[in-house]
mmCIF file of C-alpha atoms in Angstrom:
data_model
loop_
_atom_site.group_PDB
_atom_site.id
_atom_site.type_symbol
_atom_site.label_atom_id
_atom_site.label_comp_id
_atom_site.label_asym_id
_atom_site.label_seq_id
_atom_site.Cartn_x
_atom_site.Cartn_y
_atom_site.Cartn_z
ATOM 1 C CA GLN A 160 9.211 -1.179 16.835
ATOM 2 C CA VAL A 161 8.042 -2.251 13.403
ATOM 3 C CA GLN A 162 10.064 -1.290 10.359
ATOM 4 C CA PRO A 163 8.240 -2.032 7.101
ATOM 5 C CA VAL A 164 10.208 -2.799 3.963
ATOM 6 C CA GLU A 165 8.630 -2.645 0.512
ATOM 7 C CA SER A 166 9.676 -4.464 -2.627
ATOM 8 C CA GLY A 167 8.326 -5.196 -6.080
ATOM 9 C CA GLY A 168 8.236 -1.779 -7.694
ATOM 10 C CA GLY A 169 9.621 -1.046 -11.122
ATOM 11 C CA LEU A 170 8.769 -0.023 -14.648
ATOM 12 C CA ALA A 171 5.559 -1.381 -16.139
ATOM 13 C CA GLN A 172 3.697 -0.821 -19.371
ATOM 14 C CA PRO A 173 0.123 0.480 -19.312
ATOM 15 C CA GLY A 174 -2.288 -2.395 -18.857
ATOM 16 C CA SER A 175 0.260 -4.654 -17.219
ATOM 17 C CA SER A 176 0.616 -5.784 -13.596
ATOM 18 C CA LEU A 177 2.976 -5.446 -10.659
ATOM 19 C CA LYS A 178 2.861 -6.954 -7.196
ATOM 20 C CA LEU A 179 4.222 -5.042 -4.244
ATOM 21 C CA SER A 180 5.229 -6.728 -1.016
ATOM 22 C CA CYS A 181 5.612 -5.312 2.461
ATOM 23 C CA THR A 182 7.376 -7.202 5.177
ATOM 24 C CA ALA A 183 8.852 -5.976 8.444
ATOM 25 C CA SER A 184 11.397 -6.543 11.155
ATOM 26 C CA GLY A 185 8.621 -6.813 13.738
ATOM 27 C CA SER A 186 5.297 -8.580 13.495
ATOM 28 C CA LEU A 187 2.618 -7.012 11.290
ATOM 29 C CA ARG A 188 -0.028 -9.427 12.521
ATOM 30 C CA SER A 189 -1.773 -7.143 14.995
ATOM 31 C CA TYR A 190 -1.791 -4.031 12.827
ATOM 32 C CA THR A 191 -3.895 -2.642 10.046
ATOM 33 C CA ILE A 192 -1.527 -2.248 7.105
ATOM 34 C CA GLY A 193 -2.017 0.344 4.419
ATOM 35 C CA TRP A 194 -0.495 1.421 1.149
ATOM 36 C CA PHE A 195 -0.042 5.096 0.355
ATOM 37 C CA ARG A 196 1.367 6.615 -2.797
ATOM 38 C CA GLU A 197 2.937 9.931 -3.630
ATOM 39 C CA ALA A 198 3.175 11.198 -7.178
ATOM 40 C CA PRO A 199 5.399 14.140 -8.151
ATOM 41 C CA GLY A 200 3.773 17.406 -7.154
ATOM 42 C CA LYS A 201 0.913 15.691 -5.335
ATOM 43 C CA GLU A 202 0.140 14.931 -1.735
ATOM 44 C CA ARG A 203 0.575 11.464 -0.350
ATOM 45 C CA GLU A 204 -2.714 9.592 -0.629
ATOM 46 C CA GLY A 205 -4.099 6.443 0.947
ATOM 47 C CA VAL A 206 -4.653 3.755 -1.666
ATOM 48 C CA SER A 207 -5.651 0.607 0.179
ATOM 49 C CA CYS A 208 -5.546 -1.087 3.549
ATOM 50 C CA ILE A 209 -6.341 -4.381 5.229
ATOM 51 C CA SER A 210 -7.357 -4.791 8.841
ATOM 52 C CA SER A 211 -5.735 -7.144 11.310
ATOM 53 C CA SER A 212 -8.901 -8.361 13.004
ATOM 54 C CA ASP A 213 -11.216 -9.446 10.190
ATOM 55 C CA GLY A 214 -9.215 -8.852 7.019
ATOM 56 C CA ARG A 215 -11.580 -6.108 5.915
ATOM 57 C CA THR A 216 -10.195 -4.166 2.975
ATOM 58 C CA TYR A 217 -10.460 -0.646 1.654
ATOM 59 C CA TYR A 218 -9.655 0.749 -1.772
ATOM 60 C CA ALA A 219 -9.563 4.298 -3.033
ATOM 61 C CA ASP A 220 -11.946 4.894 -5.927
ATOM 62 C CA SER A 221 -9.009 5.458 -8.264
ATOM 63 C CA VAL A 222 -7.797 1.857 -7.836
ATOM 64 C CA LYS A 223 -10.995 -0.033 -7.013
ATOM 65 C CA GLY A 224 -11.418 -3.052 -9.247
ATOM 66 C CA ARG A 225 -7.761 -3.002 -10.334
ATOM 67 C CA PHE A 226 -5.766 -3.378 -7.096
ATOM 68 C CA THR A 227 -6.074 -6.170 -4.545
ATOM 69 C CA ILE A 228 -4.567 -6.104 -1.072
ATOM 70 C CA SER A 229 -3.916 -9.291 0.885
ATOM 71 C CA ARG A 230 -1.891 -10.479 3.837
ATOM 72 C CA ASP A 231 -0.080 -13.660 4.754
ATOM 73 C CA ASN A 232 0.495 -13.602 8.493
ATOM 74 C CA ALA A 233 2.626 -16.738 8.366
ATOM 75 C CA LYS A 234 5.053 -14.878 6.102
ATOM 76 C CA ASN A 235 4.560 -11.561 7.908
ATOM 77 C CA THR A 236 3.860 -9.979 4.545
ATOM 78 C CA VAL A 237 1.199 -7.767 3.001
ATOM 79 C CA TYR A 238 0.788 -7.658 -0.754
ATOM 80 C CA LEU A 239 -0.660 -5.170 -3.194
ATOM 81 C CA GLN A 240 -1.495 -6.746 -6.539
ATOM 82 C CA MET A 241 -1.820 -3.995 -9.115
ATOM 83 C CA ASN A 242 -3.487 -4.881 -12.412
ATOM 84 C CA SER A 243 -4.470 -2.825 -15.444
ATOM 85 C CA LEU A 244 -1.888 -0.246 -14.527
ATOM 86 C CA LYS A 245 -2.305 3.288 -15.824
ATOM 87 C CA PRO A 246 0.249 6.076 -16.236
ATOM 88 C CA GLU A 247 -1.520 7.926 -13.418
ATOM 89 C CA ASP A 248 -0.554 5.096 -11.059
ATOM 90 C CA THR A 249 3.051 6.288 -11.325
ATOM 91 C CA ALA A 250 4.209 7.167 -7.815
ATOM 92 C CA VAL A 251 6.341 6.110 -4.909
ATOM 93 C CA TYR A 252 4.350 3.520 -2.992
ATOM 94 C CA TYR A 253 4.733 3.339 0.770
ATOM 95 C CA CYS A 254 3.738 0.612 3.175
ATOM 96 C CA ALA A 255 2.247 2.050 6.345
ATOM 97 C CA VAL A 256 1.488 0.584 9.741
ATOM 98 C CA VAL A 257 -1.604 2.235 11.199
ATOM 99 C CA GLU A 258 -3.945 1.838 14.139
ATOM 100 C CA ASP A 259 -7.134 2.278 12.156
ATOM 101 C CA ALA A 260 -8.338 2.023 8.577
ATOM 102 C CA THR A 261 -9.725 5.564 8.675
ATOM 103 C CA ILE A 262 -6.140 6.846 8.668
ATOM 104 C CA VAL A 263 -5.685 5.384 5.187
ATOM 105 C CA GLN A 264 -9.206 6.248 4.058
ATOM 106 C CA THR A 265 -8.639 9.918 4.913
ATOM 107 C CA SER A 266 -4.978 9.954 3.808
ATOM 108 C CA SER A 267 -3.947 11.111 7.298
ATOM 109 C CA SER A 268 -0.233 10.646 6.821
ATOM 110 C CA ALA A 269 0.663 12.337 10.103
ATOM 111 C CA LEU A 270 -1.085 9.564 12.036
ATOM 112 C CA VAL A 271 0.829 6.681 10.468
ATOM 113 C CA LEU A 272 2.785 4.755 13.096
ATOM 114 C CA TYR A 273 5.555 3.419 10.881
ATOM 115 C CA TRP A 274 6.521 4.025 7.264
ATOM 116 C CA GLY A 275 8.496 1.950 4.846
ATOM 117 C CA GLN A 276 11.135 3.575 2.697
ATOM 118 C CA GLY A 277 8.975 3.452 -0.417
ATOM 119 C CA THR A 278 9.250 1.731 -3.781
ATOM 120 C CA GLN A 279 8.978 3.469 -7.137
ATOM 121 C CA VAL A 280 6.299 2.380 -9.579
ATOM 122 C CA THR A 281 6.515 3.874 -13.057
ATOM 123 C CA VAL A 282 3.866 3.111 -15.643
ATOM 124 C CA SER A 283 4.938 4.148 -19.102
ATOM 125 C CA SER A 284 5.106 2.829 -22.640
#
């Protein structure tokens, strides 16, 4: 059993940065880890993920060039560095343990193995 726990959300001004962290009770090392987000009135969408085998990353078009995902296996932590934040980035961000990157790429929430509890990110002036 792997129980992800997110941290690092909060209130940010447009154009600023936040860094989310995802750690877990069990080891994340052998899993692809993804970040989803859910804005009010919208479906949960896959934002980014990083594979366990080769560190390959994926980014949704809406965040490409602004967000960076990374992992530190020694700390059992995955990070999502979010720069140049926009009001449309406002959402609850969830860390997700998945078997394959396509689950994040296709926003297939039903196939996520384990979810974190979510952390709120609000971008507003």
